[in-house]
CSV table of C-alpha atoms in Angstrom, one decimal:
chain,number,residue,atom,x,y,z
Q,1,UNK,CA,15.0,-66.7,-49.3
Q,2,UNK,CA,13.5,-69.8,-47.9
Q,3,UNK,CA,10.0,-70.0,-47.2
Q,4,UNK,CA,10.6,-72.1,-44.4
Q,5,UNK,CA,14.0,-71.4,-41.6
Q,6,UNK,CA,14.8,-74.9,-40.1
Q,7,UNK,CA,15.8,-74.1,-36.3
Q,8,UNK,CA,18.0,-75.6,-33.2
Q,9,UNK,CA,17.3,-74.8,-30.1
Q,10,UNK,CA,20.1,-74.7,-27.5
Q,11,UNK,CA,18.5,-75.2,-24.0
Q,12,UNK,CA,15.7,-77.3,-22.5
Q,13,UNK,CA,15.3,-74.1,-19.5
Q,14,UNK,CA,11.5,-73.0,-18.8
Q,15,UNK,CA,12.9,-69.5,-20.5
Q,16,UNK,CA,13.2,-71.7,-24.1
Q,17,UNK,CA,9.8,-73.1,-22.3
Q,18,UNK,CA,8.4,-70.1,-22.1
Q,19,UNK,CA,9.9,-67.6,-24.6
Q,20,UNK,CA,11.0,-69.6,-27.5
Q,21,UNK,CA,8.8,-72.2,-28.0
Q,22,UNK,CA,5.7,-70.7,-28.3
Q,23,UNK,CA,7.0,-68.3,-30.4
Q,24,UNK,CA,8.4,-70.2,-32.9
Q,25,UNK,CA,5.8,-73.3,-32.8
Q,26,UNK,CA,3.1,-70.7,-33.5
Q,27,UNK,CA,5.4,-69.1,-36.3
Q,28,UNK,CA,4.0,-70.4,-39.7
Q,29,UNK,CA,7.8,-69.3,-41.5
Q,30,UNK,CA,9.9,-71.2,-38.5
Q,31,UNK,CA,10.2,-75.5,-38.1
Q,32,UNK,CA,11.9,-76.7,-35.3
Q,33,UNK,CA,13.7,-79.6,-36.1
Q,34,UNK,CA,15.9,-79.8,-33.0
Q,35,UNK,CA,16.8,-79.5,-29.5
Q,36,UNK,CA,20.2,-79.8,-27.7
Q,37,UNK,CA,20.2,-80.0,-23.8
Q,38,UNK,CA,23.0,-81.5,-21.4
Q,39,UNK,CA,20.3,-84.2,-19.9
Q,40,UNK,CA,19.2,-86.7,-22.4
Q,41,UNK,CA,16.0,-87.7,-20.8
Q,42,UNK,CA,14.8,-84.4,-20.4
Q,43,UNK,CA,15.9,-83.2,-23.7
Q,44,UNK,CA,13.5,-86.0,-25.0
Q,45,UNK,CA,10.8,-85.2,-22.9
Q,46,UNK,CA,11.3,-81.4,-24.2
Q,47,UNK,CA,11.0,-82.7,-27.6
Q,48,UNK,CA,8.0,-85.2,-26.7
Q,49,UNK,CA,6.0,-81.9,-25.9
Q,50,UNK,CA,6.7,-79.7,-28.7
Q,51,UNK,CA,6.9,-81.8,-31.5
Q,52,UNK,CA,10.7,-81.7,-32.4
Q,53,UNK,CA,12.2,-84.5,-34.5
Q,54,UNK,CA,16.2,-84.4,-33.4
Q,55,UNK,CA,17.4,-84.5,-29.9
Q,56,UNK,CA,20.9,-83.4,-29.0
Q,57,UNK,CA,23.3,-83.8,-26.3
Q,58,UNK,CA,26.2,-82.7,-28.0
Q,59,UNK,CA,25.9,-79.5,-29.7
Q,60,UNK,CA,28.8,-79.6,-32.2
Q,61,UNK,CA,26.7,-82.5,-33.9
Q,62,UNK,CA,23.8,-80.6,-34.0
Q,63,UNK,CA,25.5,-77.2,-35.5
Q,64,UNK,CA,27.4,-79.1,-37.9
Q,65,UNK,CA,24.5,-81.7,-38.6
Q,66,UNK,CA,23.4,-79.5,-41.7
Q,67,UNK,CA,19.4,-80.0,-40.9
Q,68,UNK,CA,18.9,-76.5,-39.3
Q,69,UNK,CA,19.5,-72.6,-40.9
Q,70,UNK,CA,19.6,-71.0,-37.6
Q,71,UNK,CA,20.3,-71.5,-34.1
Q,72,UNK,CA,18.8,-69.9,-30.7
Q,73,UNK,CA,21.2,-70.2,-27.8
Q,74,UNK,CA,19.2,-69.6,-24.5
Q,75,UNK,CA,21.9,-71.8,-22.4
Q,76,UNK,CA,24.6,-70.7,-19.7
Q,77,UNK,CA,25.9,-67.6,-20.2
Q,78,UNK,CA,29.4,-68.9,-20.0
Q,79,UNK,CA,28.3,-71.0,-23.6
Q,80,UNK,CA,27.6,-68.3,-25.5
Q,81,UNK,CA,30.4,-67.0,-26.8
Q,82,UNK,CA,31.8,-70.9,-27.9
Q,83,UNK,CA,28.2,-71.9,-29.5
Q,84,UNK,CA,27.8,-68.6,-31.3
Q,85,UNK,CA,31.1,-68.3,-33.0
Q,86,UNK,CA,30.7,-71.5,-34.2
Q,87,UNK,CA,27.3,-71.4,-35.3
Q,88,UNK,CA,28.4,-68.0,-37.3
Q,89,UNK,CA,31.4,-70.0,-38.6
Q,90,UNK,CA,28.7,-72.6,-39.9
Q,91,UNK,CA,27.1,-70.4,-41.7
Q,92,UNK,CA,24.2,-70.2,-39.4
Q,93,UNK,CA,22.0,-67.4,-38.0
Q,94,UNK,CA,22.2,-66.7,-34.5
Q,95,UNK,CA,19.9,-65.3,-31.7
Q,96,UNK,CA,22.0,-65.6,-28.9
Q,97,UNK,CA,20.4,-64.5,-25.1
Q,98,UNK,CA,21.6,-61.6,-22.9
Q,99,UNK,CA,24.4,-61.0,-21.7
Q,100,UNK,CA,25.8,-62.2,-24.9
Q,101,UNK,CA,29.3,-62.9,-23.7
Q,102,UNK,CA,31.2,-62.9,-20.3
Q,103,UNK,CA,34.0,-59.9,-22.0
Q,104,UNK,CA,33.2,-57.6,-24.2
Q,105,UNK,CA,36.2,-59.0,-26.6
Q,106,UNK,CA,34.3,-61.5,-27.2
Q,107,UNK,CA,31.0,-60.3,-27.9
Q,108,UNK,CA,32.7,-57.6,-30.1
Q,109,UNK,CA,33.9,-60.8,-31.9
Q,110,UNK,CA,30.2,-63.0,-32.0
Q,111,UNK,CA,29.4,-59.0,-33.9
Q,112,UNK,CA,32.2,-59.1,-36.3
Q,113,UNK,CA,31.8,-62.5,-37.0
Q,114,UNK,CA,28.0,-62.4,-37.7
Q,115,UNK,CA,28.4,-59.2,-39.9
Q,116,UNK,CA,31.4,-60.6,-41.9
Q,117,UNK,CA,29.6,-64.0,-42.9
Q,118,UNK,CA,26.3,-61.7,-43.5
Q,119,UNK,CA,24.3,-63.9,-41.7
Q,120,UNK,CA,20.8,-62.2,-39.3
Q,121,UNK,CA,21.5,-62.3,-36.3
Q,122,UNK,CA,19.5,-61.0,-32.7
Q,123,UNK,CA,20.8,-60.2,-29.2
Q,124,UNK,CA,16.6,-60.8,-27.3
Q,125,UNK,CA,16.5,-57.3,-25.2
Q,126,UNK,CA,12.9,-58.2,-24.5
Q,127,UNK,CA,11.8,-55.1,-23.3
Q,128,UNK,CA,12.7,-52.4,-26.1
Q,129,UNK,CA,9.4,-54.6,-27.6
Q,130,UNK,CA,6.7,-54.1,-24.9
Q,131,UNK,CA,4.4,-51.4,-26.2
Q,132,UNK,CA,5.0,-49.0,-23.7
Q,133,UNK,CA,8.7,-48.7,-24.2
Q,134,UNK,CA,7.9,-48.7,-28.3
Q,135,UNK,CA,5.9,-45.8,-27.7
Q,136,UNK,CA,8.7,-43.9,-25.5
Q,137,UNK,CA,11.2,-44.3,-28.4
Q,138,UNK,CA,8.6,-42.7,-30.6
Q,139,UNK,CA,8.4,-39.8,-28.9
Q,140,UNK,CA,11.7,-39.3,-28.4
Q,141,UNK,CA,12.2,-39.6,-31.3
Q,142,UNK,CA,9.3,-36.5,-32.7
Q,143,UNK,CA,11.1,-34.4,-30.4
Q,144,UNK,CA,8.1,-34.7,-27.0
Q,145,UNK,CA,11.3,-33.9,-25.0
Q,146,UNK,CA,13.1,-32.4,-27.0
Q,147,UNK,CA,17.3,-32.4,-26.4
Q,148,UNK,CA,17.4,-34.4,-23.8
Q,149,UNK,CA,18.9,-34.0,-20.2
Q,150,UNK,CA,18.7,-37.3,-18.5
Q,151,UNK,CA,16.7,-40.2,-17.4
Q,152,UNK,CA,16.4,-42.5,-14.7
Q,153,UNK,CA,15.6,-46.3,-15.0
Q,154,UNK,CA,14.8,-48.5,-12.2
Q,155,UNK,CA,14.3,-52.2,-12.3
Q,156,UNK,CA,13.1,-53.8,-9.1
Q,157,UNK,CA,12.9,-57.4,-8.5
Q,158,UNK,CA,13.7,-59.9,-5.8
Q,159,UNK,CA,15.3,-63.7,-7.2
Q,160,UNK,CA,18.5,-62.7,-5.4
Q,161,UNK,CA,16.6,-62.4,-1.8
Q,162,UNK,CA,16.9,-65.9,-0.8
Q,163,UNK,CA,20.7,-66.7,1.1
Q,164,UNK,CA,22.2,-70.1,-0.8
Q,165,UNK,CA,24.6,-70.3,-3.9
Q,166,UNK,CA,23.5,-70.0,-7.6
Q,167,UNK,CA,24.9,-69.8,-10.5
Q,168,UNK,CA,23.9,-66.4,-11.1
Q,169,UNK,CA,25.9,-65.2,-7.9
Q,170,UNK,CA,29.3,-66.9,-9.7
Q,171,UNK,CA,31.4,-65.1,-11.4
Q,172,UNK,CA,32.8,-67.5,-13.3
Q,173,UNK,CA,29.5,-68.7,-15.0
Q,174,UNK,CA,28.0,-65.7,-15.1
Q,175,UNK,CA,30.5,-62.5,-15.2
Q,176,UNK,CA,28.2,-60.6,-13.4
Q,177,UNK,CA,25.4,-60.4,-11.4
Q,178,UNK,CA,22.9,-57.8,-11.8
Q,179,UNK,CA,24.4,-56.0,-14.2
Q,180,UNK,CA,24.4,-58.6,-16.6
Q,181,UNK,CA,21.7,-60.3,-15.8
Q,182,UNK,CA,18.5,-57.2,-15.1
Q,183,UNK,CA,20.5,-54.0,-15.7
Q,184,UNK,CA,21.7,-55.2,-19.2
Q,185,UNK,CA,17.7,-54.6,-20.3
Q,186,UNK,CA,18.1,-51.1,-19.2
Q,187,UNK,CA,21.4,-50.9,-20.6
Q,188,UNK,CA,19.9,-51.5,-23.9
Q,189,UNK,CA,16.9,-49.0,-23.6
Q,190,UNK,CA,19.0,-46.1,-22.3
Q,191,UNK,CA,21.4,-46.8,-25.5
Q,192,UNK,CA,18.2,-47.4,-27.5
Q,193,UNK,CA,16.1,-44.2,-25.8
Q,194,UNK,CA,19.7,-41.4,-26.0
Q,195,UNK,CA,21.9,-42.7,-28.2
Q,196,UNK,CA,25.6,-43.7,-27.1
Q,197,UNK,CA,26.9,-44.3,-23.9
Q,198,UNK,CA,30.5,-42.7,-23.3
Q,199,UNK,CA,31.4,-43.2,-19.3
Q,200,UNK,CA,30.3,-44.5,-16.5
Q,201,UNK,CA,30.1,-44.7,-12.1
Q,202,UNK,CA,28.6,-48.1,-11.1
Q,203,UNK,CA,28.3,-48.9,-7.3
Q,204,UNK,CA,27.9,-52.4,-6.8
Q,205,UNK,CA,26.2,-53.8,-3.6
Q,206,UNK,CA,26.1,-57.3,-1.7
Q,207,UNK,CA,23.3,-57.5,0.9
Q,208,UNK,CA,22.5,-61.4,1.2
Q,209,UNK,CA,24.7,-63.5,3.3
Q,210,UNK,CA,25.9,-67.0,0.7
Q,211,UNK,CA,28.2,-69.3,1.4
Q,212,UNK,CA,31.8,-68.9,0.9
Q,213,UNK,CA,32.5,-71.6,-1.1
Q,214,UNK,CA,29.9,-73.5,-3.9
Q,215,UNK,CA,27.9,-77.1,-3.2
Q,216,UNK,CA,31.3,-78.6,-4.4
Q,217,UNK,CA,33.4,-77.5,-1.7
Q,218,UNK,CA,35.5,-74.8,-4.4
Q,219,UNK,CA,35.8,-71.0,-3.1
Q,220,UNK,CA,34.2,-68.4,-5.5
Q,221,UNK,CA,34.0,-64.7,-6.1
Q,222,UNK,CA,30.5,-63.6,-6.1
Q,223,UNK,CA,28.2,-61.2,-7.8
Q,224,UNK,CA,26.2,-58.5,-7.1
Q,225,UNK,CA,22.8,-58.4,-5.8
Q,226,UNK,CA,22.2,-54.9,-6.9
Q,227,UNK,CA,23.4,-52.2,-8.7
Q,228,UNK,CA,23.7,-48.2,-9.4
Q,229,UNK,CA,25.0,-47.1,-12.4
Q,230,UNK,CA,25.8,-43.6,-14.1
Q,231,UNK,CA,25.6,-43.0,-17.5
Q,232,UNK,CA,26.8,-40.3,-19.5
Q,233,UNK,CA,26.2,-40.1,-23.1
Q,234,UNK,CA,27.5,-38.8,-26.1
Q,235,UNK,CA,24.9,-36.0,-26.5
Q,236,UNK,CA,25.8,-35.1,-23.3
Q,237,UNK,CA,22.5,-36.2,-21.3
Q,238,UNK,CA,22.6,-38.0,-18.0
Q,239,UNK,CA,21.5,-41.2,-17.0
Q,240,UNK,CA,21.3,-43.5,-13.8
Q,241,UNK,CA,20.0,-47.5,-14.0
Q,242,UNK,CA,19.2,-49.1,-10.7
Q,243,UNK,CA,19.0,-52.6,-10.7
Q,244,UNK,CA,18.2,-54.7,-7.7
Q,245,UNK,CA,17.5,-58.2,-7.1
Q,246,UNK,CA,16.7,-58.0,-3.0
Q,247,UNK,CA,13.4,-55.9,-3.0
Q,248,UNK,CA,10.0,-57.6,-2.2
Q,249,UNK,CA,8.1,-57.1,-5.5
Q,250,UNK,CA,4.5,-59.4,-5.1
Q,251,UNK,CA,3.9,-59.7,-8.5
Q,252,UNK,CA,3.5,-63.0,-10.8
Q,253,UNK,CA,6.2,-61.4,-12.5
Q,254,UNK,CA,7.9,-60.4,-9.0
Q,255,UNK,CA,9.3,-57.0,-10.5
Q,256,UNK,CA,8.4,-53.5,-11.5
Q,257,UNK,CA,9.9,-51.4,-14.2
Q,258,UNK,CA,10.0,-47.6,-13.7
Q,259,UNK,CA,11.1,-44.6,-16.2
Q,260,UNK,CA,11.6,-41.1,-16.1
Q,261,UNK,CA,13.0,-39.3,-19.0
Q,262,UNK,CA,13.7,-35.5,-18.7
Q,263,UNK,CA,14.7,-32.7,-21.4
Q,264,UNK,CA,14.4,-29.4,-22.8
Q,265,UNK,CA,11.3,-29.7,-24.0
Q,266,UNK,CA,9.4,-31.7,-21.7
Q,267,UNK,CA,9.1,-35.4,-18.9
Q,268,UNK,CA,8.0,-38.5,-20.0
Q,269,UNK,CA,7.3,-41.0,-17.5
Q,270,UNK,CA,6.2,-44.9,-17.3
Q,271,UNK,CA,5.9,-47.5,-14.9
Q,272,UNK,CA,5.2,-51.6,-15.8
Q,273,UNK,CA,4.4,-53.0,-12.4
Q,274,UNK,CA,3.9,-56.2,-14.0
Q,275,UNK,CA,-0.2,-56.9,-12.8
Q,276,UNK,CA,-2.2,-54.3,-14.5
Q,277,UNK,CA,-0.5,-51.1,-14.7
Q,278,UNK,CA,1.9,-49.9,-18.0
Q,279,UNK,CA,1.4,-47.0,-18.5
Q,280,UNK,CA,3.6,-43.5,-19.7
Q,281,UNK,CA,2.5,-40.1,-18.5
Q,282,UNK,CA,4.2,-36.9,-20.1
Q,283,UNK,CA,4.2,-33.3,-20.1
Q,284,UNK,CA,5.6,-30.9,-22.8
Q,285,UNK,CA,6.8,-27.0,-21.5
Q,286,UNK,CA,3.6,-25.0,-20.3
Q,287,UNK,CA,1.2,-28.2,-20.5
Q,288,UNK,CA,1.2,-28.2,-16.7
Q,289,UNK,CA,1.3,-31.0,-14.4
Q,290,UNK,CA,2.3,-34.9,-16.1
Q,291,UNK,CA,-1.3,-36.6,-17.8
Q,292,UNK,CA,-1.5,-40.3,-19.3
Q,293,UNK,CA,-0.9,-40.4,-23.0
Q,294,UNK,CA,-2.8,-42.6,-24.9
Q,295,UNK,CA,-1.0,-45.8,-26.5
Q,296,UNK,CA,-1.9,-45.5,-30.3
Q,297,UNK,CA,-3.4,-48.9,-31.0
Q,298,UNK,CA,-0.8,-49.5,-33.9
Q,299,UNK,CA,1.4,-50.1,-30.8
Q,300,UNK,CA,-0.5,-52.6,-28.9
Q,301,UNK,CA,-1.1,-54.4,-32.0
Q,302,UNK,CA,-3.2,-57.5,-30.9
Q,303,UNK,CA,-1.5,-57.7,-27.8
Q,304,UNK,CA,-4.2,-58.2,-24.7
Q,305,UNK,CA,-4.3,-54.9,-22.5
Q,306,UNK,CA,-5.9,-56.5,-19.6
Q,307,UNK,CA,-2.7,-57.8,-17.7
Q,308,UNK,CA,0.9,-57.0,-18.3
Q,309,UNK,CA,1.6,-60.7,-18.1
Q,310,UNK,CA,-1.1,-61.0,-20.7
Q,311,UNK,CA,0.6,-58.4,-23.0
Q,312,UNK,CA,4.1,-59.9,-22.8
Q,313,UNK,CA,2.5,-63.5,-23.8
Q,314,UNK,CA,1.0,-61.8,-26.6
Q,315,UNK,CA,3.7,-59.7,-27.8
Q,316,UNK,CA,6.3,-62.4,-28.0
Q,317,UNK,CA,3.5,-65.4,-29.3
Q,318,UNK,CA,0.9,-63.3,-31.8
Q,319,UNK,CA,2.8,-60.1,-32.8
Q,320,UNK,CA,6.0,-60.6,-35.0
Q,321,UNK,CA,8.5,-59.0,-32.4
Q,322,UNK,CA,11.3,-60.6,-31.3
Q,323,UNK,CA,12.3,-64.1,-31.8
Q,324,UNK,CA,9.3,-64.4,-34.7
Q,325,UNK,CA,10.2,-61.1,-36.2
Q,326,UNK,CA,14.2,-62.3,-36.2
Q,327,UNK,CA,12.5,-65.7,-38.0
Q,328,UNK,CA,10.6,-63.1,-40.8
Q,329,UNK,CA,13.9,-61.1,-41.1
Q,330,UNK,CA,16.0,-64.2,-42.2
Q,331,UNK,CA,12.9,-65.7,-44.4
Q,332,UNK,CA,12.9,-62.1,-45.8
Q,333,UNK,CA,17.1,-61.4,-46.3
Q,334,UNK,CA,16.8,-58.2,-44.2
Q,335,UNK,CA,18.7,-57.2,-41.3
Q,336,UNK,CA,17.2,-57.4,-37.7
Q,337,UNK,CA,17.8,-55.2,-34.5
Q,338,UNK,CA,18.5,-55.7,-32.1
Q,339,UNK,CA,21.5,-57.3,-33.2
Q,340,UNK,CA,24.8,-59.3,-31.8
Q,341,UNK,CA,26.1,-55.6,-32.2
Q,342,UNK,CA,23.9,-54.1,-30.1
Q,343,UNK,CA,24.7,-56.9,-27.7
Q,344,UNK,CA,28.0,-56.3,-27.7
Q,345,UNK,CA,27.4,-52.5,-26.9
Q,346,UNK,CA,25.3,-53.2,-23.9
Q,347,UNK,CA,28.5,-56.2,-23.1
Q,348,UNK,CA,30.6,-52.7,-23.1
Q,349,UNK,CA,28.8,-51.0,-20.9
Q,350,UNK,CA,27.8,-53.8,-18.5
Q,351,UNK,CA,32.4,-54.6,-18.4
Q,352,UNK,CA,32.9,-50.7,-17.6
Q,353,UNK,CA,30.5,-50.9,-15.5
Q,354,UNK,CA,31.8,-53.5,-13.4
Q,355,UNK,CA,35.2,-52.6,-13.5
Q,356,UNK,CA,33.8,-49.0,-12.4
Q,357,UNK,CA,32.3,-51.3,-9.7
Q,358,UNK,CA,35.7,-52.8,-8.3
Q,359,UNK,CA,37.8,-49.6,-9.0
Q,360,UNK,CA,35.1,-47.2,-7.7
Q,361,UNK,CA,35.9,-45.0,-11.0
Q,362,UNK,CA,34.2,-43.5,-14.0
Q,363,UNK,CA,35.1,-46.1,-16.5
Q,364,UNK,CA,35.6,-44.5,-20.3
Q,365,UNK,CA,33.7,-47.3,-22.8
Q,366,UNK,CA,36.3,-46.6,-25.3
Q,367,UNK,CA,39.0,-48.1,-22.5
Q,368,UNK,CA,36.9,-51.6,-22.6
Q,369,UNK,CA,37.9,-53.6,-25.3
């Protein structure tokens, strides 16, 4: 395979600026050669900041330029499907943000085409790569809790607290609210830790008063601010994912993660407060109360541990996780996980949860097509 991977990026957003460009710019096997943004002035500024030689405002032109080997799709949710399908058909390796699409049908098409074309693909579920979560995966795989009984995952943040219209609250652009934006991360973790999800029941909530029309005066269908989703797993385990964007969490990241995993043989607990706390506790039958479990050095790697934010920065900018791992996989001709196939699995859970919330009933994933 090529020693260097020529990368194009679709987006000039703060997220592209904070997550993707620092990881790619510092990677010895990646060359970011093109960026595409809707606003030419903003795209030029972005390109100057990161020393990117080619600037586009038309994504078709960038995809067909012959200048890139791989594409990062970090644009709006409604653009993921058409851009990714075009890129895959052009023979480009793709990293596409979650939620992968506005529907499972489209997500499944994206995943199937990536496999058919034998391309290296990634859906970036960022929290999979945090040291605590990778350590939990090891412990579960090694049988620490034994046969899984149930898990409870809680994601608290506050981006939806303010009233007013925003694209994240408009189904035309985002399809769902917290289900796609934040619960998707924990749906992935639940699936990664406990396996296949077969059925869901979801209770959604709209708590903040918002205008009934867009700034242009057009009526729109709004999305949920919070959601409780019950999960049934193929192995008989059960789960609850609570995701809320109307919480007061006064940290630099403005969020908090809490996990409880229980099984026949033991319990695991973890809290990431996005300030200074990122820990794992556990106990096995007969050991007494939960106690801190030391995260191994090999899991921490080179990531700093003084604050969660510094750990987060180093995991993605220094360690070869997610974006950097995807680049290595392309250069080495190896598959990568989480893949677009994983993204499609999670999209199916999102769609089932959304349907459940709308109709007030359990929904089987096999009925979502």
